[in-house]
Amino acid sequence: MVAVKNHEAERFLARPPAHIFLYLVFGTDAGLVSERTRDIIQRSIDDPKDPFQLVRIAGDELAADPMRLADEANTIPLFGGKRAIVIEAQGKVFLGAIEFVLATPPRDCTIVIEAGALKKDAALRILCERGKNAAAIQCYPDSGRDIEQLIDVEIRESNLAIAPAAKAFLASLLGQNRLSTRSELEKLVLYAHGKGEINLGDVEAVVSDASSLLVEEAVNDAFGGNFTALDASLRRIFGGAGDHYALLGAALRHALRLHRTSFGGDTRSAGPEAFDLPSSAAWTKARLGRVIETIAEAIARTRREPKLAPALTVRALWTIALSARKTASR
């Protein structure tokens, strides 16, 4: 029985057991599913671009012809070497095809099934978790720690450094899809090539879409303690295609700038606009520190409980506004 949880996947795939030849890669993060599938294939065959080494089959095709998988798995590539098969799970059930290859394992062939979210009692998931030569690998949105590790690796491999405030803000913007996270990091390091250190302004220029007027208005309303205006801004944001990650990211950026510029921190990574921030004079260091913790906690919880993200975001902004009112009244 091999059921690999999301946080265990990287270590497992770095050294998978030799007897595993069938992988079910599933979860809500389609980008991560694709990335892990690609990693498995690259470790399994010499040339993923060779159509004789890598074959892709739709799940619906296997449902109509269950024996096709066994035929493909036992076919020897035209020029020798190993073979790999990627199955794109779709609407129809193809358990019969999987059961047959698990009962009669092929030689020198790796099979990967790509699927979306599967419940614990899903037949395909149960079959792959219980198969002695199979593994079921979860793929869910990255945790805050995962995102920070991805940032560290990408920055280090690009021979760059990143300012702490820039890293914190960048991490708040990433994580819902591994492919988009990779794409944004690649754009950022390309933009910062030759600079030595990435600062907050670089992140805003390349990654952040949090500078839209409506989002900035909501953040300024929150930090200014303006409940009426904040309520109106939040209604407009979430009345449309509101992006709670952009909103929380903008709030974190604002709080980090206030903290850095108001209490003697190093302003070099804050960007020139940091010296003219609304509401900067009203905040105490301790209260601002608690606000930063509130935003960070909200970001973490929205990743763990995405269905509650809008409510968690609104509560965080209202908490900031309440804190601003208390600060102003002192």
Coordinates of C-alpha atoms in Angstrom, one line a residue:
M1 CA 0.0 0.0 0.0
V2 CA 1.6 3.3 -1.1
A3 CA -0.5 6.4 -0.5
V4 CA 1.8 9.5 -0.8
K5 CA 0.6 12.6 0.8
N6 CA 1.2 16.0 -0.8
H7 CA 4.1 17.0 1.5
E8 CA 5.8 13.6 1.1
A9 CA 5.7 13.6 -2.7
E10 CA 9.0 15.4 -3.5
R11 CA 11.0 13.0 -1.3
F12 CA 9.1 10.0 -2.6
L13 CA 9.6 10.8 -6.3
A14 CA 13.3 11.6 -5.8
R15 CA 13.8 7.9 -4.9
P16 CA 10.7 5.8 -5.7
P17 CA 10.8 2.1 -4.8
A18 CA 12.1 0.0 -7.7
H19 CA 9.0 -2.2 -7.9
I20 CA 6.6 0.8 -8.5
F21 CA 5.7 1.1 -12.2
L22 CA 2.2 2.6 -12.0
Y23 CA 1.6 6.1 -10.5
L24 CA -1.8 7.8 -9.9
V25 CA -1.1 11.5 -9.7
F26 CA -4.2 13.4 -8.6
G27 CA -5.5 16.5 -6.9
T28 CA -6.9 20.0 -7.2
D29 CA -3.6 21.6 -8.4
A30 CA -3.5 20.7 -12.1
G31 CA -0.2 22.5 -12.5
L32 CA 1.4 20.3 -9.8
V33 CA -0.2 17.2 -11.3
S34 CA 1.5 18.1 -14.6
E35 CA 4.8 18.9 -13.0
R36 CA 5.0 15.6 -11.1
T37 CA 3.9 13.6 -14.1
R38 CA 6.7 15.3 -16.1
D39 CA 9.3 14.5 -13.4
I40 CA 8.2 10.8 -13.3
I41 CA 8.4 10.5 -17.1
Q42 CA 11.8 12.2 -17.3
R43 CA 13.3 9.8 -14.8
S44 CA 11.7 6.8 -16.5
I45 CA 12.7 7.2 -20.2
D46 CA 15.6 8.6 -22.1
D47 CA 13.7 10.9 -24.5
P48 CA 10.1 12.1 -23.6
K49 CA 9.9 13.6 -27.1
D50 CA 10.3 10.2 -28.8
P51 CA 6.8 9.0 -29.7
F52 CA 8.0 5.4 -29.5
Q53 CA 9.1 5.9 -25.9
L54 CA 6.2 8.0 -24.6
V55 CA 2.5 7.3 -25.4
R56 CA -0.5 9.3 -24.3
I57 CA -3.9 7.6 -24.0
A58 CA -7.2 9.1 -23.0
G59 CA -9.1 7.3 -20.2
D60 CA -12.2 7.2 -22.3
E61 CA -10.3 5.2 -25.0
L62 CA -9.2 2.6 -22.4
A63 CA -12.8 2.3 -21.1
A64 CA -13.8 1.3 -24.7
D65 CA -10.7 -0.9 -25.2
P66 CA -9.3 -2.1 -21.8
M67 CA -6.7 -4.4 -23.4
R68 CA -5.0 -1.5 -25.2
L69 CA -3.1 -0.5 -22.1
A70 CA -1.5 -4.0 -21.7
D71 CA -0.7 -4.0 -25.4
E72 CA 1.0 -0.6 -25.2
A73 CA 2.8 -1.4 -22.0
N74 CA 4.3 -4.6 -23.4
T75 CA 5.4 -3.1 -26.7
I76 CA 9.1 -2.7 -27.2
P77 CA 10.2 0.7 -28.5
L78 CA 11.4 0.7 -32.1
F79 CA 14.9 1.6 -31.2
G80 CA 15.0 -0.2 -27.8
G81 CA 15.0 1.4 -24.3
K82 CA 12.2 1.9 -21.8
R83 CA 8.7 3.0 -22.4
A84 CA 6.2 5.2 -20.6
I85 CA 2.5 5.8 -20.9
V86 CA 0.5 8.7 -19.6
I87 CA -3.3 8.2 -19.1
E88 CA -5.5 11.3 -18.9
A89 CA -8.3 10.2 -16.7
Q90 CA -11.7 11.4 -18.0
G91 CA -15.3 10.7 -17.4
K92 CA -15.5 7.0 -18.0
V93 CA -14.2 4.2 -15.8
F94 CA -11.2 2.2 -17.0
L95 CA -10.5 0.1 -13.9
G96 CA -10.4 -3.1 -15.9
A97 CA -7.4 -1.9 -17.9
I98 CA -5.5 -1.0 -14.7
E99 CA -6.4 -4.2 -12.9
F100 CA -5.0 -6.3 -15.7
V101 CA -1.6 -4.5 -15.8
L102 CA -1.3 -4.7 -12.1
A103 CA -2.0 -8.4 -12.2
T104 CA 0.6 -8.9 -15.0
P105 CA 3.2 -6.2 -14.7
P106 CA 5.0 -5.2 -17.9
R107 CA 8.7 -5.0 -18.3
D108 CA 10.5 -1.7 -18.6
C109 CA 7.3 0.4 -18.8
T110 CA 6.2 3.2 -16.4
I111 CA 2.5 4.1 -16.4
V112 CA 1.2 7.5 -15.0
I113 CA -2.5 8.3 -14.6
E114 CA -3.3 12.0 -14.4
A115 CA -6.5 12.8 -12.5
G116 CA -8.3 15.7 -10.7
A117 CA -9.6 15.6 -7.1
L118 CA -10.5 12.1 -6.0
K119 CA -12.3 11.2 -2.8
K120 CA -10.9 8.6 -0.5
D121 CA -13.5 6.1 -1.6
A122 CA -12.9 6.6 -5.3
A123 CA -12.4 3.2 -6.9
L124 CA -9.4 4.3 -9.0
R125 CA -7.7 5.8 -5.9
I126 CA -8.3 2.7 -3.8
L127 CA -7.0 0.4 -6.5
C128 CA -3.8 2.4 -6.9
E129 CA -3.2 2.8 -3.1
R130 CA -3.6 -0.9 -2.5
G131 CA -1.7 -2.2 -5.5
K132 CA 1.7 -3.5 -4.5
N133 CA 3.3 -2.1 -7.6
A134 CA 1.4 1.2 -7.6
A135 CA 1.5 4.5 -5.8
A136 CA -1.2 7.2 -5.4
I137 CA 0.4 10.7 -5.1
Q138 CA -1.6 13.7 -3.9
C139 CA -1.3 17.1 -5.6
Y140 CA -2.8 20.0 -3.6
P141 CA -1.9 23.7 -3.5
D142 CA 1.5 24.4 -2.0
S143 CA 1.7 25.3 1.7
G144 CA 3.4 28.5 2.8
R145 CA 6.5 26.5 3.5
D146 CA 6.5 24.8 0.1
I147 CA 6.2 28.2 -1.6
E148 CA 9.1 29.6 0.4
Q149 CA 11.3 26.6 -0.5
L150 CA 10.4 27.1 -4.2
I151 CA 11.4 30.7 -4.0
D152 CA 14.6 29.9 -2.3
V153 CA 15.6 27.3 -4.9
E154 CA 14.7 29.4 -7.9
I155 CA 16.5 32.5 -6.5
R156 CA 19.6 30.5 -5.5
E157 CA 19.9 28.8 -8.9
S158 CA 19.6 32.1 -10.6
N159 CA 22.5 33.5 -8.5
L160 CA 20.3 36.1 -6.9
A161 CA 19.3 37.1 -3.4
I162 CA 15.9 38.5 -2.2
A163 CA 15.1 41.0 0.5
P164 CA 13.0 39.6 3.3
A165 CA 10.0 42.0 2.7
A166 CA 10.1 41.1 -1.0
K167 CA 10.1 37.4 -0.2
A168 CA 7.2 37.6 2.2
F169 CA 5.1 39.6 -0.3
L170 CA 6.0 37.3 -3.1
A171 CA 5.1 34.2 -1.1
S172 CA 1.7 35.7 -0.4
L173 CA 0.9 36.0 -4.1
L174 CA 1.9 32.5 -5.1
G175 CA 0.7 28.9 -4.4
Q176 CA -2.7 28.2 -6.0
N177 CA -1.2 26.5 -9.1
R178 CA 2.4 25.1 -9.3
L179 CA 2.7 25.9 -13.0
S180 CA 1.7 29.5 -12.5
T181 CA 4.0 29.7 -9.5
R182 CA 6.9 28.5 -11.6
S183 CA 6.0 30.9 -14.4
E184 CA 5.9 33.9 -12.1
L185 CA 9.2 33.0 -10.5
E186 CA 10.8 32.6 -13.9
K187 CA 9.6 36.0 -15.0
L188 CA 10.8 37.6 -11.8
V189 CA 14.4 36.2 -12.0
L190 CA 14.6 37.2 -15.6
Y191 CA 13.5 40.7 -14.8
A192 CA 16.0 40.9 -11.9
H193 CA 18.9 39.4 -13.9
G194 CA 22.2 41.2 -13.0
K195 CA 20.7 43.1 -10.1
G196 CA 22.1 40.9 -7.3
E197 CA 19.1 41.3 -5.0
I198 CA 15.4 41.3 -5.7
N199 CA 13.5 44.0 -3.8
L200 CA 9.8 44.7 -3.2
G201 CA 9.6 47.0 -6.2
D202 CA 10.7 44.2 -8.5
V203 CA 8.0 41.8 -7.2
E204 CA 5.4 44.5 -7.6
A205 CA 6.5 45.2 -11.1
V206 CA 6.5 41.6 -12.4
V207 CA 4.3 39.5 -10.2
S208 CA 1.7 41.5 -8.4
D209 CA -1.6 42.5 -9.9
A210 CA -2.6 43.9 -6.5
S211 CA -2.0 47.5 -7.6
S212 CA -5.4 47.9 -9.2
L213 CA -7.2 50.9 -7.9
L214 CA -10.0 49.0 -6.2
V215 CA -7.7 46.7 -4.2
E216 CA -5.5 49.6 -3.2
E217 CA -8.5 51.6 -2.1
A218 CA -9.7 48.7 0.1
V219 CA -6.3 48.4 1.7
N220 CA -6.1 52.1 2.4
D221 CA -9.6 52.1 3.8
A222 CA -8.7 49.3 6.2
F223 CA -5.4 50.9 7.4
G224 CA -7.2 54.2 7.7
G225 CA -10.0 52.7 9.9
N226 CA -12.7 53.8 7.5
F227 CA -15.3 51.1 8.0
T228 CA -18.0 52.6 5.6
A229 CA -15.6 53.0 2.7
L230 CA -14.0 49.6 3.4
D231 CA -17.4 47.9 3.3
A232 CA -18.2 49.5 0.0
S233 CA -14.8 48.6 -1.5
L234 CA -15.2 44.9 -0.4
R235 CA -18.7 44.7 -1.8
R236 CA -17.4 45.9 -5.2
I237 CA -14.4 43.6 -5.1
F238 CA -16.3 40.4 -4.2
G239 CA -19.3 41.4 -6.2
G240 CA -17.2 40.7 -9.3
A241 CA -14.3 38.3 -9.8
G242 CA -12.7 39.3 -6.6
D243 CA -9.2 38.0 -6.0
H244 CA -8.7 37.5 -2.2
Y245 CA -5.1 36.6 -2.7
A246 CA -4.4 39.9 -4.4
L247 CA -6.2 41.7 -1.6
L248 CA -4.3 40.0 1.2
G249 CA -1.1 40.4 -0.7
A250 CA -1.7 44.1 -1.1
A251 CA -2.5 44.4 2.6
L252 CA 0.7 42.5 3.5
R253 CA 2.7 44.8 1.3
H254 CA 1.3 47.9 2.9
A255 CA 1.9 46.6 6.4
L256 CA 5.5 45.6 5.6
R257 CA 6.2 49.1 4.1
L258 CA 4.7 50.8 7.1
H259 CA 6.8 48.7 9.5
R260 CA 10.0 49.2 7.5
T261 CA 9.7 53.0 6.9
S262 CA 8.2 54.0 10.3
F263 CA 10.5 52.2 12.7
G264 CA 14.0 52.7 11.4
G265 CA 14.3 49.7 9.1
D266 CA 16.3 49.5 6.0
T267 CA 14.3 51.2 3.3
R268 CA 16.4 50.3 0.3
S269 CA 14.2 47.3 -0.6
A270 CA 10.9 49.1 -0.1
G271 CA 10.9 51.2 -3.2
P272 CA 10.6 55.0 -3.6
E273 CA 6.8 55.0 -3.1
A274 CA 7.2 53.7 0.5
F275 CA 8.0 57.2 1.8
D276 CA 4.5 58.5 1.0
L277 CA 2.1 55.9 2.5
P278 CA -1.4 56.7 3.7
S279 CA -2.0 56.1 7.4
S280 CA 1.7 55.7 8.2
A281 CA 1.8 58.1 11.1
A282 CA -1.0 56.5 13.2
W283 CA 0.5 53.1 13.8
T284 CA 2.5 51.8 16.7
K285 CA 5.1 49.2 16.2
A286 CA 3.4 46.6 18.4
R287 CA 0.0 47.1 16.8
L288 CA 1.4 47.0 13.3
G289 CA 3.3 43.8 14.2
R290 CA 0.0 42.2 15.2
V291 CA -1.6 43.3 12.0
I292 CA 1.2 41.6 10.0
E293 CA 0.5 38.4 12.0
T294 CA -3.2 38.7 11.3
I295 CA -2.6 38.9 7.5
A296 CA -0.1 36.1 7.5
E297 CA -2.5 33.9 9.4
A298 CA -5.3 34.7 7.0
I299 CA -3.1 33.9 4.0
A300 CA -2.2 30.5 5.6
R301 CA -5.8 29.7 6.4
T302 CA -7.1 30.5 2.9
R303 CA -4.6 28.0 1.5
R304 CA -5.8 25.3 3.9
E305 CA -9.5 26.2 3.6
P306 CA -10.0 27.8 0.1
K307 CA -13.8 27.7 0.3
L308 CA -13.6 30.1 3.3
A309 CA -11.1 32.4 1.6
P310 CA -13.5 35.3 0.9
A311 CA -14.9 35.3 4.4
L312 CA -11.4 35.0 5.9
T313 CA -10.1 37.9 3.8
V314 CA -13.0 40.1 4.8
R315 CA -12.5 39.4 8.4
A316 CA -8.8 40.2 8.2
L317 CA -9.5 43.5 6.6
W318 CA -12.1 44.4 9.2
T319 CA -9.6 43.4 11.9
I320 CA -7.1 45.8 10.4
A321 CA -9.7 48.6 10.3
L322 CA -10.6 48.0 13.9
S323 CA -7.0 48.1 14.9
A324 CA -6.5 51.3 13.0
R325 CA -9.5 52.9 14.9
K326 CA -8.0 51.9 18.2
T327 CA -4.6 53.3 17.2
A328 CA -6.1 56.6 16.1
S329 CA -8.0 57.0 19.3
R330 CA -4.9 56.7 21.5

